[in-house]
mmCIF file with all atom_site columns, C-alpha atoms in Angstrom:
data_model
loop_
_atom_site.group_PDB
_atom_site.id
_atom_site.type_symbol
_atom_site.label_atom_id
_atom_site.label_alt_id
_atom_site.label_comp_id
_atom_site.label_asym_id
_atom_site.label_entity_id
_atom_site.label_seq_id
_atom_site.pdbx_PDB_ins_code
_atom_site.Cartn_x
_atom_site.Cartn_y
_atom_site.Cartn_z
_atom_site.occupancy
_atom_site.B_iso_or_equiv
_atom_site.pdbx_formal_charge
_atom_site.auth_seq_id
_atom_site.auth_comp_id
_atom_site.auth_asym_id
_atom_site.auth_atom_id
_atom_site.pdbx_PDB_model_num
ATOM 1   C CA . MET A 1 1   ? -28.754 147.270 29.009 1.00 0.00 ? 1   MET A CA 1
ATOM 2   C CA . THR A 1 2   ? -25.792 147.703 30.631 1.00 0.00 ? 2   THR A CA 1
ATOM 3   C CA . LYS A 1 3   ? -25.510 149.900 34.432 1.00 0.00 ? 3   LYS A CA 1
ATOM 4   C CA . THR A 1 4   ? -23.557 152.882 33.839 1.00 0.00 ? 4   THR A CA 1
ATOM 5   C CA . ARG A 1 5   ? -21.488 153.456 37.354 1.00 0.00 ? 5   ARG A CA 1
ATOM 6   C CA . SER A 1 6   ? -21.579 157.251 38.970 1.00 0.00 ? 6   SER A CA 1
ATOM 7   C CA . PRO A 1 7   ? -17.953 158.900 38.149 1.00 0.00 ? 7   PRO A CA 1
ATOM 8   C CA . ILE A 1 8   ? -18.090 159.599 41.596 1.00 0.00 ? 8   ILE A CA 1
ATOM 9   C CA . ARG A 1 9   ? -18.175 155.675 42.471 1.00 0.00 ? 9   ARG A CA 1
ATOM 10  C CA . SER A 1 10  ? -15.677 154.847 40.097 1.00 0.00 ? 10  SER A CA 1
ATOM 11  C CA . ASN A 1 11  ? -11.966 154.676 41.507 1.00 0.00 ? 11  ASN A CA 1
ATOM 12  C CA . VAL A 1 12  ? -10.746 158.305 40.391 1.00 0.00 ? 12  VAL A CA 1
ATOM 13  C CA . GLY A 1 13  ? -13.984 159.595 41.751 1.00 0.00 ? 13  GLY A CA 1
ATOM 14  C CA . LEU A 1 14  ? -13.649 158.183 45.188 1.00 0.00 ? 14  LEU A CA 1
ATOM 15  C CA . LYS A 1 15  ? -10.044 159.599 45.110 1.00 0.00 ? 15  LYS A CA 1
ATOM 16  C CA . ALA A 1 16  ? -11.372 162.962 44.442 1.00 0.00 ? 16  ALA A CA 1
ATOM 17  C CA . VAL A 1 17  ? -13.829 162.709 47.261 1.00 0.00 ? 17  VAL A CA 1
ATOM 18  C CA . MET A 1 18  ? -10.741 161.480 49.615 1.00 0.00 ? 18  MET A CA 1
ATOM 19  C CA . ALA A 1 19  ? -8.720  164.415 48.163 1.00 0.00 ? 19  ALA A CA 1
ATOM 20  C CA . VAL A 1 20  ? -11.104 167.226 48.364 1.00 0.00 ? 20  VAL A CA 1
ATOM 21  C CA . THR A 1 21  ? -12.395 166.256 51.891 1.00 0.00 ? 21  THR A CA 1
ATOM 22  C CA . GLY A 1 22  ? -8.861  165.071 53.316 1.00 0.00 ? 22  GLY A CA 1
ATOM 23  C CA . ILE A 1 23  ? -7.983  168.849 52.461 1.00 0.00 ? 23  ILE A CA 1
ATOM 24  C CA . LEU A 1 24  ? -11.263 170.686 54.063 1.00 0.00 ? 24  LEU A CA 1
ATOM 25  C CA . LEU A 1 25  ? -9.961  168.938 57.066 1.00 0.00 ? 25  LEU A CA 1
ATOM 26  C CA . VAL A 1 26  ? -6.710  169.795 57.207 1.00 0.00 ? 26  VAL A CA 1
ATOM 27  C CA . LEU A 1 27  ? -7.778  173.262 56.959 1.00 0.00 ? 27  LEU A CA 1
ATOM 28  C CA . PHE A 1 28  ? -9.868  172.929 59.326 1.00 0.00 ? 28  PHE A CA 1
ATOM 29  C CA . LEU A 1 29  ? -7.512  171.324 61.492 1.00 0.00 ? 29  LEU A CA 1
ATOM 30  C CA . VAL A 1 30  ? -4.719  174.581 60.814 1.00 0.00 ? 30  VAL A CA 1
ATOM 31  C CA . VAL A 1 31  ? -7.381  176.928 61.470 1.00 0.00 ? 31  VAL A CA 1
ATOM 32  C CA . HIS A 1 32  ? -8.287  175.060 64.857 1.00 0.00 ? 32  HIS A CA 1
ATOM 33  C CA . MET A 1 33  ? -4.463  175.388 65.881 1.00 0.00 ? 33  MET A CA 1
ATOM 34  C CA . LEU A 1 34  ? -4.427  178.644 65.408 1.00 0.00 ? 34  LEU A CA 1
ATOM 35  C CA . GLY A 1 35  ? -7.617  179.384 67.631 1.00 0.00 ? 35  GLY A CA 1
ATOM 36  C CA . ASN A 1 36  ? -6.155  177.296 70.378 1.00 0.00 ? 36  ASN A CA 1
ATOM 37  C CA . LEU A 1 37  ? -2.549  179.331 70.374 1.00 0.00 ? 37  LEU A CA 1
ATOM 38  C CA . LYS A 1 38  ? -4.598  181.869 71.365 1.00 0.00 ? 38  LYS A CA 1
ATOM 39  C CA . ILE A 1 39  ? -5.101  180.610 74.993 1.00 0.00 ? 39  ILE A CA 1
ATOM 40  C CA . PHE A 1 40  ? -1.450  182.197 75.518 1.00 0.00 ? 40  PHE A CA 1
ATOM 41  C CA . THR A 1 41  ? -2.823  185.309 74.702 1.00 0.00 ? 41  THR A CA 1
ATOM 42  C CA . GLY A 1 42  ? -4.732  185.490 78.570 1.00 0.00 ? 42  GLY A CA 1
ATOM 43  C CA . GLU A 1 43  ? -8.049  184.827 79.823 1.00 0.00 ? 43  GLU A CA 1
ATOM 44  C CA . THR A 1 44  ? -9.867  186.911 78.397 1.00 0.00 ? 44  THR A CA 1
ATOM 45  C CA . SER A 1 45  ? -8.947  187.159 75.028 1.00 0.00 ? 45  SER A CA 1
ATOM 46  C CA . PHE A 1 46  ? -9.153  183.457 74.414 1.00 0.00 ? 46  PHE A CA 1
ATOM 47  C CA . ASP A 1 47  ? -12.400 183.768 76.406 1.00 0.00 ? 47  ASP A CA 1
ATOM 48  C CA . HIS A 1 48  ? -13.638 186.250 73.633 1.00 0.00 ? 48  HIS A CA 1
ATOM 49  C CA . TYR A 1 49  ? -12.775 184.618 70.590 1.00 0.00 ? 49  TYR A CA 1
ATOM 50  C CA . ALA A 1 50  ? -14.364 181.375 72.095 1.00 0.00 ? 50  ALA A CA 1
ATOM 51  C CA . HIS A 1 51  ? -17.431 183.502 71.849 1.00 0.00 ? 51  HIS A CA 1
ATOM 52  C CA . TRP A 1 52  ? -16.729 185.310 69.091 1.00 0.00 ? 52  TRP A CA 1
ATOM 53  C CA . LEU A 1 53  ? -16.730 181.733 67.027 1.00 0.00 ? 53  LEU A CA 1
ATOM 54  C CA . ARG A 1 54  ? -20.811 181.555 68.633 1.00 0.00 ? 54  ARG A CA 1
ATOM 55  C CA . ASP A 1 55  ? -21.292 185.096 66.959 1.00 0.00 ? 55  ASP A CA 1
ATOM 56  C CA . ILE A 1 56  ? -19.904 184.392 63.488 1.00 0.00 ? 56  ILE A CA 1
ATOM 57  C CA . GLY A 1 57  ? -22.627 185.477 60.711 1.00 0.00 ? 57  GLY A CA 1
ATOM 58  C CA . THR A 1 58  ? -25.053 186.917 63.017 1.00 0.00 ? 58  THR A CA 1
ATOM 59  C CA . PRO A 1 59  ? -27.573 189.092 63.086 1.00 0.00 ? 59  PRO A CA 1
ATOM 60  C CA . LEU A 1 60  ? -27.503 186.776 59.264 1.00 0.00 ? 60  LEU A CA 1
ATOM 61  C CA . LEU A 1 61  ? -27.186 184.106 61.314 1.00 0.00 ? 61  LEU A CA 1
ATOM 62  C CA . PRO A 1 62  ? -28.892 183.433 64.276 1.00 0.00 ? 62  PRO A CA 1
ATOM 63  C CA . HIS A 1 63  ? -26.953 182.843 67.265 1.00 0.00 ? 63  HIS A CA 1
ATOM 64  C CA . THR A 1 64  ? -24.051 179.657 67.516 1.00 0.00 ? 64  THR A CA 1
ATOM 65  C CA . TRP A 1 65  ? -25.929 178.486 63.746 1.00 0.00 ? 65  TRP A CA 1
ATOM 66  C CA . TYR A 1 66  ? -22.294 179.570 61.788 1.00 0.00 ? 66  TYR A CA 1
ATOM 67  C CA . LEU A 1 67  ? -20.766 176.486 64.580 1.00 0.00 ? 67  LEU A CA 1
ATOM 68  C CA . TRP A 1 68  ? -23.986 173.692 64.065 1.00 0.00 ? 68  TRP A CA 1
ATOM 69  C CA . ILE A 1 69  ? -23.422 174.313 59.938 1.00 0.00 ? 69  ILE A CA 1
ATOM 70  C CA . GLN A 1 70  ? -19.499 174.219 59.941 1.00 0.00 ? 70  GLN A CA 1
ATOM 71  C CA . ARG A 1 71  ? -19.949 170.648 62.507 1.00 0.00 ? 71  ARG A CA 1
ATOM 72  C CA . THR A 1 72  ? -22.619 169.584 60.103 1.00 0.00 ? 72  THR A CA 1
ATOM 73  C CA . VAL A 1 73  ? -19.688 170.072 56.802 1.00 0.00 ? 73  VAL A CA 1
ATOM 74  C CA . LEU A 1 74  ? -17.107 168.903 58.841 1.00 0.00 ? 74  LEU A CA 1
ATOM 75  C CA . THR A 1 75  ? -19.315 165.584 59.495 1.00 0.00 ? 75  THR A CA 1
ATOM 76  C CA . VAL A 1 76  ? -20.402 164.822 55.982 1.00 0.00 ? 76  VAL A CA 1
ATOM 77  C CA . ALA A 1 77  ? -16.438 165.467 54.760 1.00 0.00 ? 77  ALA A CA 1
ATOM 78  C CA . VAL A 1 78  ? -14.989 162.886 57.601 1.00 0.00 ? 78  VAL A CA 1
ATOM 79  C CA . VAL A 1 79  ? -17.749 160.129 57.234 1.00 0.00 ? 79  VAL A CA 1
ATOM 80  C CA . ALA A 1 80  ? -17.056 160.692 52.977 1.00 0.00 ? 80  ALA A CA 1
ATOM 81  C CA . HIS A 1 81  ? -13.723 160.518 53.702 1.00 0.00 ? 81  HIS A CA 1
ATOM 82  C CA . ILE A 1 82  ? -13.785 157.090 55.620 1.00 0.00 ? 82  ILE A CA 1
ATOM 83  C CA . VAL A 1 83  ? -16.846 155.815 53.528 1.00 0.00 ? 83  VAL A CA 1
ATOM 84  C CA . ALA A 1 84  ? -14.055 156.586 50.313 1.00 0.00 ? 84  ALA A CA 1
ATOM 85  C CA . ALA A 1 85  ? -11.249 155.012 51.679 1.00 0.00 ? 85  ALA A CA 1
ATOM 86  C CA . THR A 1 86  ? -13.430 151.734 52.735 1.00 0.00 ? 86  THR A CA 1
ATOM 87  C CA . VAL A 1 87  ? -14.499 151.370 49.405 1.00 0.00 ? 87  VAL A CA 1
ATOM 88  C CA . LEU A 1 88  ? -11.033 151.911 47.493 1.00 0.00 ? 88  LEU A CA 1
ATOM 89  C CA . ALA A 1 89  ? -9.370  149.185 50.320 1.00 0.00 ? 89  ALA A CA 1
ATOM 90  C CA . ARG A 1 90  ? -12.297 146.336 49.177 1.00 0.00 ? 90  ARG A CA 1
ATOM 91  C CA . ARG A 1 91  ? -11.954 147.229 45.594 1.00 0.00 ? 91  ARG A CA 1
ATOM 92  C CA . ALA A 1 92  ? -7.702  147.166 46.082 1.00 0.00 ? 92  ALA A CA 1
ATOM 93  C CA . ARG A 1 93  ? -8.342  143.617 47.714 1.00 0.00 ? 93  ARG A CA 1
ATOM 94  C CA . ALA A 1 94  ? -11.616 142.286 45.278 1.00 0.00 ? 94  ALA A CA 1
ATOM 95  C CA . ALA A 1 95  ? -8.992  142.953 42.700 1.00 0.00 ? 95  ALA A CA 1
ATOM 96  C CA . ARG A 1 96  ? -6.014  140.658 43.870 1.00 0.00 ? 96  ARG A CA 1
ATOM 97  C CA . PRO A 1 97  ? -8.148  137.951 45.778 1.00 0.00 ? 97  PRO A CA 1
ATOM 98  C CA . VAL A 1 98  ? -5.531  135.282 45.305 1.00 0.00 ? 98  VAL A CA 1
ATOM 99  C CA . LYS A 1 99  ? -2.038  136.163 47.436 1.00 0.00 ? 99  LYS A CA 1
ATOM 100 C CA . TYR A 1 100 ? 1.244   135.590 44.996 1.00 0.00 ? 100 TYR A CA 1
ATOM 101 C CA . ALA A 1 101 ? 3.025   132.277 46.132 1.00 0.00 ? 101 ALA A CA 1
ATOM 102 C CA . HIS A 1 102 ? 6.521   134.012 45.890 1.00 0.00 ? 102 HIS A CA 1
ATOM 103 C CA . ARG A 1 103 ? 6.123   137.899 46.596 1.00 0.00 ? 103 ARG A CA 1
ATOM 104 C CA . LYS A 1 104 ? 7.731   139.506 48.807 1.00 0.00 ? 104 LYS A CA 1
ATOM 105 C CA . LYS A 1 105 ? 6.443   141.658 51.867 1.00 0.00 ? 105 LYS A CA 1
ATOM 106 C CA . VAL A 1 106 ? 6.927   144.830 51.270 1.00 0.00 ? 106 VAL A CA 1
ATOM 107 C CA . ARG A 1 107 ? 7.917   147.039 53.853 1.00 0.00 ? 107 ARG A CA 1
ATOM 108 C CA . GLY A 1 108 ? 5.402   150.238 54.366 1.00 0.00 ? 108 GLY A CA 1
ATOM 109 C CA . SER A 1 109 ? 5.887   153.345 56.447 1.00 0.00 ? 109 SER A CA 1
ATOM 110 C CA . TYR A 1 110 ? 4.804   152.984 59.812 1.00 0.00 ? 110 TYR A CA 1
ATOM 111 C CA . ALA A 1 111 ? 1.721   155.311 58.794 1.00 0.00 ? 111 ALA A CA 1
ATOM 112 C CA . ALA A 1 112 ? 0.522   153.344 56.195 1.00 0.00 ? 112 ALA A CA 1
ATOM 113 C CA . ARG A 1 113 ? 0.411   149.940 58.427 1.00 0.00 ? 113 ARG A CA 1
ATOM 114 C CA . THR A 1 114 ? -1.859  151.975 60.581 1.00 0.00 ? 114 THR A CA 1
ATOM 115 C CA . MET A 1 115 ? -4.359  154.007 58.586 1.00 0.00 ? 115 MET A CA 1
ATOM 116 C CA . ARG A 1 116 ? -7.166  151.859 59.545 1.00 0.00 ? 116 ARG A CA 1
ATOM 117 C CA . TRP A 1 117 ? -6.607  151.463 63.338 1.00 0.00 ? 117 TRP A CA 1
ATOM 118 C CA . GLY A 1 118 ? -5.354  155.255 63.294 1.00 0.00 ? 118 GLY A CA 1
ATOM 119 C CA . GLY A 1 119 ? -8.826  155.899 61.911 1.00 0.00 ? 119 GLY A CA 1
ATOM 120 C CA . VAL A 1 120 ? -10.383 154.128 64.557 1.00 0.00 ? 120 VAL A CA 1
ATOM 121 C CA . ILE A 1 121 ? -8.429  156.053 67.480 1.00 0.00 ? 121 ILE A CA 1
ATOM 122 C CA . ILE A 1 122 ? -9.389  159.673 65.927 1.00 0.00 ? 122 ILE A CA 1
ATOM 123 C CA . LEU A 1 123 ? -12.646 158.751 65.431 1.00 0.00 ? 123 LEU A CA 1
ATOM 124 C CA . LEU A 1 124 ? -12.963 157.834 69.375 1.00 0.00 ? 124 LEU A CA 1
ATOM 125 C CA . PHE A 1 125 ? -10.782 161.318 70.356 1.00 0.00 ? 125 PHE A CA 1
ATOM 126 C CA . VAL A 1 126 ? -13.196 163.384 67.964 1.00 0.00 ? 126 VAL A CA 1
ATOM 127 C CA . ILE A 1 127 ? -16.307 161.942 69.755 1.00 0.00 ? 127 ILE A CA 1
ATOM 128 C CA . TYR A 1 128 ? -14.685 162.633 73.556 1.00 0.00 ? 128 TYR A CA 1
ATOM 129 C CA . HIS A 1 129 ? -13.710 165.991 72.519 1.00 0.00 ? 129 HIS A CA 1
ATOM 130 C CA . ILE A 1 130 ? -16.867 167.282 71.575 1.00 0.00 ? 130 ILE A CA 1
ATOM 131 C CA . LEU A 1 131 ? -18.526 165.556 74.820 1.00 0.00 ? 131 LEU A CA 1
ATOM 132 C CA . ASP A 1 132 ? -15.413 167.086 76.418 1.00 0.00 ? 132 ASP A CA 1
ATOM 133 C CA . LEU A 1 133 ? -15.024 170.879 75.384 1.00 0.00 ? 133 LEU A CA 1
ATOM 134 C CA . THR A 1 134 ? -17.579 171.698 73.330 1.00 0.00 ? 134 THR A CA 1
ATOM 135 C CA . THR A 1 135 ? -20.816 170.219 75.577 1.00 0.00 ? 135 THR A CA 1
ATOM 136 C CA . GLY A 1 136 ? -19.042 170.023 78.506 1.00 0.00 ? 136 GLY A CA 1
ATOM 137 C CA . HIS A 1 137 ? -20.403 166.687 79.572 1.00 0.00 ? 137 HIS A CA 1
ATOM 138 C CA . LEU A 1 138 ? -17.333 165.017 80.777 1.00 0.00 ? 138 LEU A CA 1
ATOM 139 C CA . ASN A 1 139 ? -15.214 168.034 81.467 1.00 0.00 ? 139 ASN A CA 1
ATOM 140 C CA . PRO A 1 140 ? -14.592 168.908 85.161 1.00 0.00 ? 140 PRO A CA 1
ATOM 141 C CA . GLN A 1 141 ? -15.567 172.875 84.879 1.00 0.00 ? 141 GLN A CA 1
ATOM 142 C CA . GLY A 1 142 ? -17.949 172.307 82.089 1.00 0.00 ? 142 GLY A CA 1
ATOM 143 C CA . ASP A 1 143 ? -18.831 176.554 82.051 1.00 0.00 ? 143 ASP A CA 1
ATOM 144 C CA . ALA A 1 144 ? -19.607 177.458 78.838 1.00 0.00 ? 144 ALA A CA 1
ATOM 145 C CA . SER A 1 145 ? -19.022 181.205 79.570 1.00 0.00 ? 145 SER A CA 1
ATOM 146 C CA . ASN A 1 146 ? -15.702 180.300 80.712 1.00 0.00 ? 146 ASN A CA 1
ATOM 147 C CA . PRO A 1 147 ? -14.128 178.203 77.762 1.00 0.00 ? 147 PRO A CA 1
ATOM 148 C CA . TYR A 1 148 ? -10.374 179.192 79.011 1.00 0.00 ? 148 TYR A CA 1
ATOM 149 C CA . GLY A 1 149 ? -11.332 177.788 82.616 1.00 0.00 ? 149 GLY A CA 1
ATOM 150 C CA . ASN A 1 150 ? -12.535 174.458 81.045 1.00 0.00 ? 150 ASN A CA 1
ATOM 151 C CA . VAL A 1 151 ? -9.084  173.964 79.402 1.00 0.00 ? 151 VAL A CA 1
ATOM 152 C CA . VAL A 1 152 ? -7.288  175.007 82.078 1.00 0.00 ? 152 VAL A CA 1
ATOM 153 C CA . ALA A 1 153 ? -9.224  172.097 84.591 1.00 0.00 ? 153 ALA A CA 1
ATOM 154 C CA . ASP A 1 154 ? -9.151  169.918 81.592 1.00 0.00 ? 154 ASP A CA 1
ATOM 155 C CA . PHE A 1 155 ? -5.286  169.730 81.472 1.00 0.00 ? 155 PHE A CA 1
ATOM 156 C CA . ALA A 1 156 ? -4.408  170.251 84.877 1.00 0.00 ? 156 ALA A CA 1
ATOM 157 C CA . PRO A 1 157 ? -1.568  167.956 86.300 1.00 0.00 ? 157 PRO A CA 1
ATOM 158 C CA . GLU A 1 158 ? -3.916  165.647 88.399 1.00 0.00 ? 158 GLU A CA 1
ATOM 159 C CA . ARG A 1 159 ? -5.814  165.000 84.480 1.00 0.00 ? 159 ARG A CA 1
ATOM 160 C CA . TRP A 1 160 ? -2.422  163.206 83.117 1.00 0.00 ? 160 TRP A CA 1
ATOM 161 C CA . TYR A 1 161 ? -4.543  160.933 82.085 1.00 0.00 ? 161 TYR A CA 1
ATOM 162 C CA . VAL A 1 162 ? -6.617  163.224 79.735 1.00 0.00 ? 162 VAL A CA 1
ATOM 163 C CA . THR A 1 163 ? -3.275  164.629 78.507 1.00 0.00 ? 163 THR A CA 1
ATOM 164 C CA . LEU A 1 164 ? -1.561  161.413 78.173 1.00 0.00 ? 164 LEU A CA 1
ATOM 165 C CA . PHE A 1 165 ? -5.234  160.322 75.639 1.00 0.00 ? 165 PHE A CA 1
ATOM 166 C CA . TYR A 1 166 ? -4.589  163.455 74.241 1.00 0.00 ? 166 TYR A CA 1
ATOM 167 C CA . THR A 1 167 ? -1.157  163.189 73.124 1.00 0.00 ? 167 THR A CA 1
ATOM 168 C CA . LEU A 1 168 ? -1.929  159.427 71.674 1.00 0.00 ? 168 LEU A CA 1
ATOM 169 C CA . ALA A 1 169 ? -4.870  161.015 69.644 1.00 0.00 ? 169 ALA A CA 1
ATOM 170 C CA . ILE A 1 170 ? -2.522  163.873 67.995 1.00 0.00 ? 170 ILE A CA 1
ATOM 171 C CA . VAL A 1 171 ? 0.644   161.939 67.321 1.00 0.00 ? 171 VAL A CA 1
ATOM 172 C CA . THR A 1 172 ? -2.175  159.204 65.828 1.00 0.00 ? 172 THR A CA 1
ATOM 173 C CA . VAL A 1 173 ? -3.715  162.111 63.779 1.00 0.00 ? 173 VAL A CA 1
ATOM 174 C CA . GLY A 1 174 ? 0.226   163.248 62.792 1.00 0.00 ? 174 GLY A CA 1
ATOM 175 C CA . PHE A 1 175 ? 1.038   159.993 60.903 1.00 0.00 ? 175 PHE A CA 1
ATOM 176 C CA . HIS A 1 176 ? -2.391  159.506 59.403 1.00 0.00 ? 176 HIS A CA 1
ATOM 177 C CA . LEU A 1 177 ? -2.215  163.566 57.837 1.00 0.00 ? 177 LEU A CA 1
ATOM 178 C CA . ARG A 1 178 ? 1.733   162.238 57.135 1.00 0.00 ? 178 ARG A CA 1
ATOM 179 C CA . HIS A 1 179 ? 0.756   159.411 54.841 1.00 0.00 ? 179 HIS A CA 1
ATOM 180 C CA . GLY A 1 180 ? -2.572  161.534 53.282 1.00 0.00 ? 180 GLY A CA 1
ATOM 181 C CA . ALA A 1 181 ? -0.159  164.251 52.446 1.00 0.00 ? 181 ALA A CA 1
ATOM 182 C CA . TYR A 1 182 ? 2.572   162.065 50.728 1.00 0.00 ? 182 TYR A CA 1
ATOM 183 C CA . SER A 1 183 ? -0.031  160.095 48.914 1.00 0.00 ? 183 SER A CA 1
ATOM 184 C CA . ALA A 1 184 ? -1.605  163.830 47.696 1.00 0.00 ? 184 ALA A CA 1
ATOM 185 C CA . PHE A 1 185 ? 1.720   165.336 46.899 1.00 0.00 ? 185 PHE A CA 1
ATOM 186 C CA . ARG A 1 186 ? 2.258   162.051 44.565 1.00 0.00 ? 186 ARG A CA 1
ATOM 187 C CA . SER A 1 187 ? -0.567  162.312 43.833 1.00 0.00 ? 187 SER A CA 1
ATOM 188 C CA . LEU A 1 188 ? -0.051  165.980 41.878 1.00 0.00 ? 188 LEU A CA 1
ATOM 189 C CA . GLY A 1 189 ? 2.846   164.610 39.939 1.00 0.00 ? 189 GLY A CA 1
ATOM 190 C CA . GLN A 1 190 ? 5.678   164.030 42.717 1.00 0.00 ? 190 GLN A CA 1
ATOM 191 C CA . GLN A 1 191 ? 7.051   160.727 41.135 1.00 0.00 ? 191 GLN A CA 1
ATOM 192 C CA . THR A 1 192 ? 10.326  161.465 40.253 1.00 0.00 ? 192 THR A CA 1
ATOM 193 C CA . PRO A 1 193 ? 12.866  160.602 42.564 1.00 0.00 ? 193 PRO A CA 1
ATOM 194 C CA . ARG A 1 194 ? 13.460  164.186 43.778 1.00 0.00 ? 194 ARG A CA 1
ATOM 195 C CA . GLY A 1 195 ? 9.835   165.193 44.011 1.00 0.00 ? 195 GLY A CA 1
ATOM 196 C CA . GLU A 1 196 ? 9.270   161.771 46.428 1.00 0.00 ? 196 GLU A CA 1
ATOM 197 C CA . ARG A 1 197 ? 12.038  163.202 48.745 1.00 0.00 ? 197 ARG A CA 1
ATOM 198 C CA . ARG A 1 198 ? 9.893   166.742 48.477 1.00 0.00 ? 198 ARG A CA 1
ATOM 199 C CA . ALA A 1 199 ? 6.738   164.951 49.000 1.00 0.00 ? 199 ALA A CA 1
ATOM 200 C CA . ARG A 1 200 ? 8.172   163.200 52.082 1.00 0.00 ? 200 ARG A CA 1
ATOM 201 C CA . ALA A 1 201 ? 9.484   166.198 53.561 1.00 0.00 ? 201 ALA A CA 1
ATOM 202 C CA . GLY A 1 202 ? 6.538   168.518 52.780 1.00 0.00 ? 202 GLY A CA 1
ATOM 203 C CA . ALA A 1 203 ? 4.425   165.638 54.878 1.00 0.00 ? 203 ALA A CA 1
ATOM 204 C CA . LEU A 1 204 ? 6.824   165.424 57.425 1.00 0.00 ? 204 LEU A CA 1
ATOM 205 C CA . VAL A 1 205 ? 6.830   169.400 58.294 1.00 0.00 ? 205 VAL A CA 1
ATOM 206 C CA . LEU A 1 206 ? 3.224   169.944 58.077 1.00 0.00 ? 206 LEU A CA 1
ATOM 207 C CA . ALA A 1 207 ? 2.444   166.799 60.124 1.00 0.00 ? 207 ALA A CA 1
ATOM 208 C CA . VAL A 1 208 ? 5.174   167.928 62.881 1.00 0.00 ? 208 VAL A CA 1
ATOM 209 C CA . ALA A 1 209 ? 3.868   171.541 62.649 1.00 0.00 ? 209 ALA A CA 1
ATOM 210 C CA . LEU A 1 210 ? 0.376   170.378 63.347 1.00 0.00 ? 210 LEU A CA 1
ATOM 211 C CA . CYS A 1 211 ? 0.966   167.761 66.430 1.00 0.00 ? 211 CYS A CA 1
ATOM 212 C CA . ALA A 1 212 ? 2.943   170.439 67.877 1.00 0.00 ? 212 ALA A CA 1
ATOM 213 C CA . GLY A 1 213 ? 1.034   172.981 67.196 1.00 0.00 ? 213 GLY A CA 1
ATOM 214 C CA . TYR A 1 214 ? -2.041  171.269 69.163 1.00 0.00 ? 214 TYR A CA 1
ATOM 215 C CA . LEU A 1 215 ? 0.294   169.739 72.160 1.00 0.00 ? 215 LEU A CA 1
ATOM 216 C CA . VAL A 1 216 ? 1.776   172.676 73.217 1.00 0.00 ? 216 VAL A CA 1
ATOM 217 C CA . VAL A 1 217 ? -1.879  173.439 74.602 1.00 0.00 ? 217 VAL A CA 1
ATOM 218 C CA . PRO A 1 218 ? -2.176  170.674 76.995 1.00 0.00 ? 218 PRO A CA 1
ATOM 219 C CA . PHE A 1 219 ? 1.518   170.447 78.082 1.00 0.00 ? 219 PHE A CA 1
ATOM 220 C CA . ALA A 1 220 ? 1.603   174.088 79.071 1.00 0.00 ? 220 ALA A CA 1
ATOM 221 C CA . VAL A 1 221 ? -1.462  173.632 81.259 1.00 0.00 ? 221 VAL A CA 1
ATOM 222 C CA . LEU A 1 222 ? 0.552   170.394 82.703 1.00 0.00 ? 222 LEU A CA 1
ATOM 223 C CA . THR A 1 223 ? 3.566   172.169 83.422 1.00 0.00 ? 223 THR A CA 1
ATOM 224 C CA . GLY A 1 224 ? 2.068   175.139 84.914 1.00 0.00 ? 224 GLY A CA 1
ATOM 225 C CA . LEU A 1 225 ? 2.979   177.427 82.294 1.00 0.00 ? 225 LEU A CA 1
ATOM 226 C CA . VAL A 1 226 ? -1.170  178.284 81.230 1.00 0.00 ? 226 VAL A CA 1
ATOM 227 C CA . SER A 1 227 ? -3.383  178.365 84.419 1.00 0.00 ? 227 SER A CA 1
#
């Protein structure tokens, strides 16, 4: 008897997993960015928003349970995204074990060539970000009752290296997102010359908007606009 592969383990199924998890992660990035921007409304408003996140779902859910459910779902999405991408990459290499002797080198975009190490940088950043602004272990203030103060202390001018690392990570996310969004638009049928131009433009706008939205906060603190 031949062993039937599960549809989700097929190339099409794995690409679907990458698409669904990618959309989920992008939606989280957008919502999280909008929440971060509330820091410009003042300390009271930002702290109220941060504490409200812990109360979502109450009294149906115990305090902070929504956040832990969200973190669990996001963790599963990230792991599934990485596993699907890894399996697809290995299958692509296995399908062509011998390189063409006279094959011209394909000049891919910077984002396409750096997706792998970019993913490593993003993973390290996520771990640091959680230990910094979620658990407070790496934050100079680490006061759960004052999220606004934690952000200001984190990106203070004397901690410029934190802002530098944050910037590197966010720019890497932007390149990763640009390539992923472009690939997703192409998968949706944007494969005519005009469609490809639209896909590139849409992916670039999305990546730049998210990068700007995330970077404006640390640089506002660094320059004293938020203090």
